[in-house]
mmCIF file of C-alpha atoms in Angstrom:
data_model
loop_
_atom_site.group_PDB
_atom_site.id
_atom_site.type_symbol
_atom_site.label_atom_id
_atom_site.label_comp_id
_atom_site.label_asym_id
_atom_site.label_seq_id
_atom_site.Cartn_x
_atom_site.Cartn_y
_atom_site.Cartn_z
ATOM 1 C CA UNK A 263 45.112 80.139 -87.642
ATOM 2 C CA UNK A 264 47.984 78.325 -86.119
ATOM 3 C CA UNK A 265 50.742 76.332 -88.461
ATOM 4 C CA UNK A 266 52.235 73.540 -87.945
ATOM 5 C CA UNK A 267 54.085 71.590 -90.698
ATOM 6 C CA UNK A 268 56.315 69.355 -88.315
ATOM 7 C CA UNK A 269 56.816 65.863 -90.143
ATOM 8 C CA UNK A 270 55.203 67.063 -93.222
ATOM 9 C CA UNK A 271 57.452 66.759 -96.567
ATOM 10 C CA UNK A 272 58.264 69.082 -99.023
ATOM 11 C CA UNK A 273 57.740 67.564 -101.896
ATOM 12 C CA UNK A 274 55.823 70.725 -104.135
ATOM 13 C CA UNK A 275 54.194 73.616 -103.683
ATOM 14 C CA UNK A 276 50.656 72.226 -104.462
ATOM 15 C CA UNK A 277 51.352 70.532 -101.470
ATOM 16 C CA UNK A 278 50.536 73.584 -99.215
ATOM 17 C CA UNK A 279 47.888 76.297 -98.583
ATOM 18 C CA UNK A 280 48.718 79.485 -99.127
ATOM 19 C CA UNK A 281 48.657 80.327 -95.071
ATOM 20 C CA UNK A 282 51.364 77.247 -95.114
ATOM 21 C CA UNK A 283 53.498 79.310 -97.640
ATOM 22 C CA UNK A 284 53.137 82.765 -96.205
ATOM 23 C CA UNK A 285 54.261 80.752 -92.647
ATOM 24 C CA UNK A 286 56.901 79.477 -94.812
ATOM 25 C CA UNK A 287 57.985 83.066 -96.073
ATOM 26 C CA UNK A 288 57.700 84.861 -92.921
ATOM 27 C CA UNK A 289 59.851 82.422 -91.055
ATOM 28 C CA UNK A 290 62.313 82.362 -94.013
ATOM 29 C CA UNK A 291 62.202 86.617 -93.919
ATOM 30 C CA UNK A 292 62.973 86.125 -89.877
ATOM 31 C CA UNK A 293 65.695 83.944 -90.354
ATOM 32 C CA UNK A 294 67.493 85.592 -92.679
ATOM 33 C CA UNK A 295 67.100 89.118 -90.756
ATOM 34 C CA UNK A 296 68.826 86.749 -87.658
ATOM 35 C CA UNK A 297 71.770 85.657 -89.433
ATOM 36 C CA UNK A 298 72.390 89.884 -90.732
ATOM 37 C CA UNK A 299 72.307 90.379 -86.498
ATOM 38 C CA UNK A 300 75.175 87.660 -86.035
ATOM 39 C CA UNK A 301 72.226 85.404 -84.301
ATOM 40 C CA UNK A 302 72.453 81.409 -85.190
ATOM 41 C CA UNK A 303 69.728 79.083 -83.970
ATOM 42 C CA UNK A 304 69.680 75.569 -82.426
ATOM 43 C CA UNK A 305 66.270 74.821 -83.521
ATOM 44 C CA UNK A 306 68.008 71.641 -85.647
ATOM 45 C CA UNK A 307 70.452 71.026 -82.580
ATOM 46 C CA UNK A 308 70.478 66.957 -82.704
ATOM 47 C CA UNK A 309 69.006 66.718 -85.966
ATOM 48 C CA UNK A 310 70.721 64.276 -89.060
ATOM 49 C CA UNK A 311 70.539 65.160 -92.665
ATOM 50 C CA UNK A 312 70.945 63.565 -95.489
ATOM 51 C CA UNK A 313 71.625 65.221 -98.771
ATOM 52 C CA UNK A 314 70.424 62.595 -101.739
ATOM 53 C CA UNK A 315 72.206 64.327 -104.976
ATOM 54 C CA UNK A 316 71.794 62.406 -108.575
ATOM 55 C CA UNK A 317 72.026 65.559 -110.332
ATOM 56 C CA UNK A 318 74.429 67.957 -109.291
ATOM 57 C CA UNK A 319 73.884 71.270 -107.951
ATOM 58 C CA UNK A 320 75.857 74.119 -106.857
ATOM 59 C CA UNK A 321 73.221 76.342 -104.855
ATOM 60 C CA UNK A 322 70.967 73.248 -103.586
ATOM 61 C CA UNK A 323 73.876 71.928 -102.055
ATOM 62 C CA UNK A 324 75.689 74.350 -100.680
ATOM 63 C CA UNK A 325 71.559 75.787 -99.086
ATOM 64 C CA UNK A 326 70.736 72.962 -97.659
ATOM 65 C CA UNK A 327 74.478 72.134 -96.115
ATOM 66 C CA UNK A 328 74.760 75.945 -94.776
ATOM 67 C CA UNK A 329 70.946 76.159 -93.623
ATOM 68 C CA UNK A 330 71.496 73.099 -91.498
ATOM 69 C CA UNK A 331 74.982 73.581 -90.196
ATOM 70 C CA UNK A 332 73.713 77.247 -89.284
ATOM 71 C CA UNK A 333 70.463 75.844 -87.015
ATOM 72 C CA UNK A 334 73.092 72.595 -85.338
ATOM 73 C CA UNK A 335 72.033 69.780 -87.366
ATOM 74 C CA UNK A 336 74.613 67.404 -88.873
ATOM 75 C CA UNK A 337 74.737 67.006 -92.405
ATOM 76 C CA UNK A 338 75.838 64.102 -94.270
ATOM 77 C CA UNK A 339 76.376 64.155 -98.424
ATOM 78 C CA UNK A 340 75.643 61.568 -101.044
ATOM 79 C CA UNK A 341 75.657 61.388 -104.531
ATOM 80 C CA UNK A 342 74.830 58.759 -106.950
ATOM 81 C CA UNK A 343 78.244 57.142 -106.792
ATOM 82 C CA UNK A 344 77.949 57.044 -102.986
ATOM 83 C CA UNK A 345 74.751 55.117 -102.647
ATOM 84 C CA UNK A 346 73.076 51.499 -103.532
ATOM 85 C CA UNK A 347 70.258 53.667 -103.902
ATOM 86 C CA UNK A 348 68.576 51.327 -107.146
ATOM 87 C CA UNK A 349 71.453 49.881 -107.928
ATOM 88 C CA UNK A 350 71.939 47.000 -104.936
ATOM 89 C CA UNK A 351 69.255 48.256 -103.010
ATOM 90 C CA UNK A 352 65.550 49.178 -103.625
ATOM 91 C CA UNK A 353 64.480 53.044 -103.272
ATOM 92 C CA UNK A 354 62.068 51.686 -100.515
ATOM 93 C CA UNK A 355 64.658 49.411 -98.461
ATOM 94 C CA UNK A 356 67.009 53.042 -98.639
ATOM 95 C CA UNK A 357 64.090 55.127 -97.596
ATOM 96 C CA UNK A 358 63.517 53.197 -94.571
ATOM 97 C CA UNK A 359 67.159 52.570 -93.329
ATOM 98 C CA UNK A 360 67.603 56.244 -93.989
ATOM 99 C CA UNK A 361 64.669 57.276 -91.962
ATOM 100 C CA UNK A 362 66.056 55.389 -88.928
ATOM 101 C CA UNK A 363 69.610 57.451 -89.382
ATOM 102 C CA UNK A 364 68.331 60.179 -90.112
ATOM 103 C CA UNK A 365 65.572 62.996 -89.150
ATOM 104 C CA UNK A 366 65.232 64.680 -92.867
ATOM 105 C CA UNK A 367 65.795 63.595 -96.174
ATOM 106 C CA UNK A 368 66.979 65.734 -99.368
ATOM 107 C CA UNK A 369 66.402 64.289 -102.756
ATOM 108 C CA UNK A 370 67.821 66.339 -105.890
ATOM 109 C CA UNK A 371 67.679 64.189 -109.076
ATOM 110 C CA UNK A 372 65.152 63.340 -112.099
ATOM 111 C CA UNK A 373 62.046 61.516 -111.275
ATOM 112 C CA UNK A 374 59.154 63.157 -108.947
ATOM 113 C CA UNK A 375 57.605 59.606 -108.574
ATOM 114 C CA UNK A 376 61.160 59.126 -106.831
ATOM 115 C CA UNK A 377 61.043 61.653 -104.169
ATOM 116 C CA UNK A 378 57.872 61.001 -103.778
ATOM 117 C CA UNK A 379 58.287 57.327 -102.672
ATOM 118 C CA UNK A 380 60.611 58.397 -100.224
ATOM 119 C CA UNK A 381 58.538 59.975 -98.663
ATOM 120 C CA UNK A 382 56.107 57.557 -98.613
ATOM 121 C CA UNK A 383 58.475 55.064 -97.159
ATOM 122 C CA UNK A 384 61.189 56.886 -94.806
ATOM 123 C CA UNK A 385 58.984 57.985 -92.278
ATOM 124 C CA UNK A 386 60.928 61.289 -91.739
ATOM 125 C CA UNK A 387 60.336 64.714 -93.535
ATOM 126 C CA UNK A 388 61.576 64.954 -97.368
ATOM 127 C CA UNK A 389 62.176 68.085 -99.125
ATOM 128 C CA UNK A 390 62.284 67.993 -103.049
ATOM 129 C CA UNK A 391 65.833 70.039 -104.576
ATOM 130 C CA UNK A 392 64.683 69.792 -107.971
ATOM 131 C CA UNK A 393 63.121 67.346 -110.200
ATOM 132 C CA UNK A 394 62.385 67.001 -113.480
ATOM 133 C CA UNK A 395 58.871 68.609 -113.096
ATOM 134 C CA UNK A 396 59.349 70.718 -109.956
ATOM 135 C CA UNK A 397 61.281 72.849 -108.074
ATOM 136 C CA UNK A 398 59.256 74.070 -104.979
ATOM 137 C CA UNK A 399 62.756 74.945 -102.960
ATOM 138 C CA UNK A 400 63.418 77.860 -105.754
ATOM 139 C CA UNK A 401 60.417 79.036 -105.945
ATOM 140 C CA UNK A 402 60.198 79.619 -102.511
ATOM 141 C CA UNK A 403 63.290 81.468 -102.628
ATOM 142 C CA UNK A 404 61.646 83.592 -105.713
ATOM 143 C CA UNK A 405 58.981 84.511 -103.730
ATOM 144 C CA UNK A 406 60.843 85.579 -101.093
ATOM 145 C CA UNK A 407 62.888 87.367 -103.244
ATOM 146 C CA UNK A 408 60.132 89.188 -104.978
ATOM 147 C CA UNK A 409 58.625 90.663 -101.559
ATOM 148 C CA UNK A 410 61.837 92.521 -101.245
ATOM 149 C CA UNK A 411 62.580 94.103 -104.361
ATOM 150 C CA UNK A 412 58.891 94.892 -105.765
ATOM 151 C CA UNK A 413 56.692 97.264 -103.377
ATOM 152 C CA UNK A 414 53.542 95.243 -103.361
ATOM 153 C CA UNK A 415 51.658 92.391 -102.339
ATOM 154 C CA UNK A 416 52.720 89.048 -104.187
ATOM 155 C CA UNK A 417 48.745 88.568 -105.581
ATOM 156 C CA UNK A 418 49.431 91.810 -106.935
ATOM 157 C CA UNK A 419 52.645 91.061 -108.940
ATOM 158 C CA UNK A 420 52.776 89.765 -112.675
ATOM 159 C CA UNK A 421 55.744 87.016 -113.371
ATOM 160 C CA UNK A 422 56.298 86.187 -116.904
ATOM 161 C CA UNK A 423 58.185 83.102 -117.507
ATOM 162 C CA UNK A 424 60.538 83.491 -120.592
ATOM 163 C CA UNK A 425 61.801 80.750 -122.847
ATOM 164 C CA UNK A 426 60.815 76.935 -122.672
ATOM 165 C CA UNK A 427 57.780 77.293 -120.983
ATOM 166 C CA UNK A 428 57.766 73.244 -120.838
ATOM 167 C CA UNK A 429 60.658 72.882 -118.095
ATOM 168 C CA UNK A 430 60.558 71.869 -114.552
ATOM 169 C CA UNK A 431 60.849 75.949 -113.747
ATOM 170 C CA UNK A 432 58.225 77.009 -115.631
ATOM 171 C CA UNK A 433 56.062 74.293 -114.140
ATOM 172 C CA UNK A 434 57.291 75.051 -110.334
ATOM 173 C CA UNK A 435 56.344 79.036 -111.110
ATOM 174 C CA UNK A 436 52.576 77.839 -112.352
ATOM 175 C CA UNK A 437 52.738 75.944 -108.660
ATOM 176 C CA UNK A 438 53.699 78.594 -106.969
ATOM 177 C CA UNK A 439 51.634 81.105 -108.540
ATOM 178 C CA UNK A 440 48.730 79.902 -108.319
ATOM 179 C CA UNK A 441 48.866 79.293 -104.591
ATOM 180 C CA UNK A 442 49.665 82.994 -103.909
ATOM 181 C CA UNK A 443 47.098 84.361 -106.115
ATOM 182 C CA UNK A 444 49.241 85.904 -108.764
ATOM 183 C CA UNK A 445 49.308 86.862 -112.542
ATOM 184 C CA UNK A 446 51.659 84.242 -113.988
ATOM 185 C CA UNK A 447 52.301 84.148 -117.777
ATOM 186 C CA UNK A 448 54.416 81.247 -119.698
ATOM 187 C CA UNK A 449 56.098 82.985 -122.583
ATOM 188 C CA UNK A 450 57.874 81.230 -125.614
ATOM 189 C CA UNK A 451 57.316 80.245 -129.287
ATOM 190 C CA UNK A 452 54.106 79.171 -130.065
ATOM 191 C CA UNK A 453 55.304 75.117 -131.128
ATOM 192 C CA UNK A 454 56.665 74.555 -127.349
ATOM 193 C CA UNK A 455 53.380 76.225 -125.931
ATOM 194 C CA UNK A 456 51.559 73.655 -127.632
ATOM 195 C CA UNK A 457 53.323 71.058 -126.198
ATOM 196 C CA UNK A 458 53.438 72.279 -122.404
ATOM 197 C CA UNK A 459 51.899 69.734 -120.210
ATOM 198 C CA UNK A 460 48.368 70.255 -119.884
ATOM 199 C CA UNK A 461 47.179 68.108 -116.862
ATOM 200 C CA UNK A 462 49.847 70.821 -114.847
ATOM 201 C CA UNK A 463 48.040 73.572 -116.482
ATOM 202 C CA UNK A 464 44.502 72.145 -115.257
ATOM 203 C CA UNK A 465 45.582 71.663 -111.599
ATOM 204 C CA UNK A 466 46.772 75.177 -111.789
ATOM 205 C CA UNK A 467 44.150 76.927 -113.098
ATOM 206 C CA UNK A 468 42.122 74.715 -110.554
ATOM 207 C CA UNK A 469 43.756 75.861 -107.946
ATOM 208 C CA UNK A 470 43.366 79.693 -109.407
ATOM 209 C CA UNK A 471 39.741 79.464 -109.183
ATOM 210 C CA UNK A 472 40.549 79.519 -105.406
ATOM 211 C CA UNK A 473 43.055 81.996 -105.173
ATOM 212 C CA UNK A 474 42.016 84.568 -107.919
ATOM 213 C CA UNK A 475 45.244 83.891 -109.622
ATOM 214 C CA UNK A 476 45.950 83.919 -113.842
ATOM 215 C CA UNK A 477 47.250 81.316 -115.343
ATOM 216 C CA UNK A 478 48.357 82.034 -118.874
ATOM 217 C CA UNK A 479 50.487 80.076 -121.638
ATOM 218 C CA UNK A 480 51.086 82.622 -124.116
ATOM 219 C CA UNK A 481 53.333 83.361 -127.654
ATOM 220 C CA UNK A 482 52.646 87.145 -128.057
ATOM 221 C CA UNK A 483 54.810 89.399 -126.760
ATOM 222 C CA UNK A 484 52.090 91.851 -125.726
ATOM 223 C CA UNK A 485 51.444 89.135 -123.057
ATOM 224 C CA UNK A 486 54.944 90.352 -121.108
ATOM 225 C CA UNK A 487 53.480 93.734 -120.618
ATOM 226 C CA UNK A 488 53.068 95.622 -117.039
ATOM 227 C CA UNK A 489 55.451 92.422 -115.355
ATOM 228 C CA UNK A 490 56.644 92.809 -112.351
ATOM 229 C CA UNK A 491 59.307 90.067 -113.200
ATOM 230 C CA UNK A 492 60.611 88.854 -116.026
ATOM 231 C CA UNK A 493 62.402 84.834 -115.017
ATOM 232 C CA UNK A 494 63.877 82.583 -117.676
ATOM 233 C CA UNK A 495 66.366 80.119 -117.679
ATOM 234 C CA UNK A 496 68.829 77.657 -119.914
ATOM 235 C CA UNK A 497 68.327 76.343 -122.648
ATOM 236 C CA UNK A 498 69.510 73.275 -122.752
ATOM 237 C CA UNK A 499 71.553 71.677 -119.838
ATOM 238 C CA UNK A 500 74.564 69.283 -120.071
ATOM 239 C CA UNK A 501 73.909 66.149 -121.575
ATOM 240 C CA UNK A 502 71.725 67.868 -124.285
ATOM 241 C CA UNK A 503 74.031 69.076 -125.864
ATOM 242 C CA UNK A 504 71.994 67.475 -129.474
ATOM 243 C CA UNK A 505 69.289 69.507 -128.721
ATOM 244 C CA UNK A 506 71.270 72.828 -128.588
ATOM 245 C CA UNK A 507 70.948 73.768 -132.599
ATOM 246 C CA UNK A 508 66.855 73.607 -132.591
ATOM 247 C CA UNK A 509 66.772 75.342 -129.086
ATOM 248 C CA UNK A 510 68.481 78.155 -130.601
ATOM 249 C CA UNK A 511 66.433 77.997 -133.478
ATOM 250 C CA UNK A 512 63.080 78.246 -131.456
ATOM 251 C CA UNK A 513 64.440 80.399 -128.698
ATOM 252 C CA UNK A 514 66.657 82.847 -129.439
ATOM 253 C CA UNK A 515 63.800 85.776 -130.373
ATOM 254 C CA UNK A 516 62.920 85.355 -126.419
ATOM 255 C CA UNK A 517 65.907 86.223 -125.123
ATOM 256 C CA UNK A 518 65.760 88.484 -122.549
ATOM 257 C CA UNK A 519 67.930 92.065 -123.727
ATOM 258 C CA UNK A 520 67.043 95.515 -123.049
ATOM 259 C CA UNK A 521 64.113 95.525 -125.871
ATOM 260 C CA UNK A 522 62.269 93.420 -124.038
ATOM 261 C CA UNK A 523 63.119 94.667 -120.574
ATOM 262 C CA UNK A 524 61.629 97.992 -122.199
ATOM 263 C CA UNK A 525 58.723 96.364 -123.734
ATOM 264 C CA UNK A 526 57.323 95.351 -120.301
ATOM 265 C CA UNK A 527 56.685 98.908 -120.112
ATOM 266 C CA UNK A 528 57.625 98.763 -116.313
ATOM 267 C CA UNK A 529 60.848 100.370 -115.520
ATOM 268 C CA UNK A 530 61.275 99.012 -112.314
ATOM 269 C CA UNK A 531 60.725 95.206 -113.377
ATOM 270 C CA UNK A 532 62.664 92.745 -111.758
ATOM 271 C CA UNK A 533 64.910 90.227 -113.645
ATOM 272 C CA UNK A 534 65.497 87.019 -112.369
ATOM 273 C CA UNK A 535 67.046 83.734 -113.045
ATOM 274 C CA UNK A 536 67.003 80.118 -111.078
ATOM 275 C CA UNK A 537 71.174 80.047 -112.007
ATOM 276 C CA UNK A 538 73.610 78.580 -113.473
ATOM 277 C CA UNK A 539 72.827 80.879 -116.445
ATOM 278 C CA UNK A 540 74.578 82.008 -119.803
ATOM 279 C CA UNK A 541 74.702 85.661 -120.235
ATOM 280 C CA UNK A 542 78.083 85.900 -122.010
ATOM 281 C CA UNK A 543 80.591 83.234 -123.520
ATOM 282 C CA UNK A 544 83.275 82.475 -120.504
ATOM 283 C CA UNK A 545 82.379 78.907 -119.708
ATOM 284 C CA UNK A 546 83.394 75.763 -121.366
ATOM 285 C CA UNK A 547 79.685 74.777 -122.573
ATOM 286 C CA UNK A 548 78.954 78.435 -124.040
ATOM 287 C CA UNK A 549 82.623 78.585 -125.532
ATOM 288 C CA UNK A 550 82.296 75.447 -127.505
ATOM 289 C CA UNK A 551 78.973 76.236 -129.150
ATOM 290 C CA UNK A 552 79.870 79.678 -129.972
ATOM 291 C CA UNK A 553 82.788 78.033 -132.108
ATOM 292 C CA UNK A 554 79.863 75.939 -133.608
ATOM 293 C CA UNK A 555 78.284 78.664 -134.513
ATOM 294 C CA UNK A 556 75.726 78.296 -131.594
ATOM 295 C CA UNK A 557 74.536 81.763 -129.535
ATOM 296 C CA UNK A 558 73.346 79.647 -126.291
ATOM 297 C CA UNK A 559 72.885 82.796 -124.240
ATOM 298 C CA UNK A 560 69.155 82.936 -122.486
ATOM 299 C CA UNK A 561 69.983 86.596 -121.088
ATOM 300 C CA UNK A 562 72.105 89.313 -122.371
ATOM 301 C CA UNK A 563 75.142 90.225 -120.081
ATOM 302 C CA UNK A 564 73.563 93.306 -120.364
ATOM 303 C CA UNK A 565 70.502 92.865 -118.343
ATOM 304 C CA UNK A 566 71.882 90.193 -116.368
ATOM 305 C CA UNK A 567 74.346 92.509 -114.951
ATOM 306 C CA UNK A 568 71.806 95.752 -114.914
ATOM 307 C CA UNK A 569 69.967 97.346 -111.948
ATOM 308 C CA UNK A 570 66.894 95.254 -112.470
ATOM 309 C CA UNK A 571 68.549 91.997 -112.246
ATOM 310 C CA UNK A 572 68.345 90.561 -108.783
ATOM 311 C CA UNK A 573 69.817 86.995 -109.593
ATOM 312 C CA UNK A 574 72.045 87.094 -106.594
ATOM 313 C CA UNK A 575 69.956 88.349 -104.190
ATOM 314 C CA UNK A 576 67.844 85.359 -104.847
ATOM 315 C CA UNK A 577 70.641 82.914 -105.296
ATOM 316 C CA UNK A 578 71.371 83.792 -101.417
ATOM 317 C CA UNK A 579 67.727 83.303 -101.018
ATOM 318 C CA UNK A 580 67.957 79.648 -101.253
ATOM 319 C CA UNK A 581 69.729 78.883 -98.547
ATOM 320 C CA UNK A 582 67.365 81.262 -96.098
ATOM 321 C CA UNK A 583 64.111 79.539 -97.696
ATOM 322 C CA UNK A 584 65.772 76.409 -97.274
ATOM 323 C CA UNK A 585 67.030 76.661 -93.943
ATOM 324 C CA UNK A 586 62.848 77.885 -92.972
ATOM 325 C CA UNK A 587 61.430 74.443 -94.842
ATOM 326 C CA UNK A 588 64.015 72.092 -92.305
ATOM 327 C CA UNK A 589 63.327 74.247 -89.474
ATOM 328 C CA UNK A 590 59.461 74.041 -90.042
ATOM 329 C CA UNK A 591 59.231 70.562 -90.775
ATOM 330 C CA UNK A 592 61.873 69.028 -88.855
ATOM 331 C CA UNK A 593 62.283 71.221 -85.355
#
């Protein structure tokens, strides 16, 4: 059957079917084989973006600014101190002067109701870089990551989420998941398992019933075995800096080291991480709380810089991924 997502947003996964994903994948696997040849596109070729940043980013950015560049389209960059954007000016008054600039729209911030109303009101294609609940531009890159690195079908692969299985990632992967028929697990202490948000795990499993996928929310570490990937990420991000002491408390036995790389039982599972991460002490954030007496590592230098860990394989991911979501909703 024949896809066509021109003028649709891109605001989460749920969002799609899984034929719209594959189409998704396939075009991001053909892009990124064209730019290894030397061979650019002009599918964007008179196109205006607009990258809407309240949070910062380093790989959402620089995706989205590369992945458009690379197809023609301009690319203009905002950030919160460069807009009126709820400050002098509604979200809906922005939406719609943007959508007469522009012919997509990039929202990276906090708020999903937010990038959700702007695509309600621009009347152009949004794409979602991260909220506080989702992350559908990673996950595509995960995906696309996984089909290279692990020799079988993505509804036959196993991801286990590792850590605070309440965050925006772990929420993304049950999206994501779920769609593409896998086995996901969410693995962390038992008192943050309780308090993961149950209305996502309902539409989920909902949408598992469909797919044959397995949706799991799980304390044990028996529940990590056969993965194909094992994903985690920080544990607290700047500005949380309060939080850090009971994170560690609660967090620090899922770690991921070489036990429980091992304990997977599958030597040729993947390890992978959305980035920025901590595996070892030499930045200012992990510095300072290791002279509190704080161990804010999520990953082990170890594994992080082992055979299995494919972090930067996927980081480049996000700009191919990227560059296939403008080019399929906005060419």
């Amino acid at each position: 059957m024949a896809v066509n997502l021109k003028g649709k947003s891109f605001l989460t996964l749920m969002d799609f079917t899984p034929e719209e994903i594959r189409y998704m994948l396939d075009l991001a696997h053909d892009l990124k084989a064209k730019k290894r040849a030397g061979i650019l596109g002009e599918t964007l070729r008179g196109k205006n973006v607009v990258l809407l940043f309240e949070k910062t980013s380093t790989r959402t950015r620089c995706a989205f600014e590369t992945g458009a560049l690379e197809e023609g389209a301009h690319v203009t960059f905002l950030d919160s101190k460069s807009s009126q954007m709820g400050k002098k000016e509604s979200l809906e008054d922005t939406a719609k002067v943007l959508g007469r600039f522009y012919d997509g729209i990039e929202y990276r911030g906090y708020d999903q109701k937010v990038v959700e109303d702007l695509a309600k009101y621009a009347g152009v294609p949004v794409w979602n870089g991260l909220t506080d609940v989702d992350h559908p531009t990673q996950i595509l890159a995960d995906l696309l990551t996984i089909e290279e690195h692990v020799a079988k079908p993505l509804r036959d692969c196993k991801v286990v989420f590792v850590g605070d299985v309440r965050n925006n990632m772990a929420y993304a992967w049950m999206y994501g998941c779920a769609k593409m028929g896998m086995h996901f697990v969410a693995y962390g202490p038992q008192e943050l398992c309780d308090q993961v948000d149950a209305d996502v795990v309902a539409r989920a499993k909902a949408v598992a019933e469909e797919t044959g996928a397995v949706i799991e929310v799980r304390s044990d570490v028996e529940s990590i075995r056969d993965a194909d990937v094992l994903y985690t990420d920080i544990w607290a991000s700047m500005g949380e800096e309060d939080q850090i002491p009971e994170r560690v408390r609660m967090l620090t036995p899922y770690r991921v080291d070489e036990a429980m790389i091992e304990a997977t039982g599958n030597n040729n599972v993947i390890f992978m991480h959305c980035l920025p991460s901590f595996h070892d002490f030499e930045t200012t954030m992990a510095q300072s709380q290791k002279e509190l007496g704080y161990d804010i590592r999520e990953v082990t230098d170890e594994v992080f810089r082992s055979r299995h860990s494919k972090v930067f394989d996927e980081a480049e991911n996000r700009m191919h991924t990227i560059k296939a979501v403008m080019v399929a909703t906005m060419a």
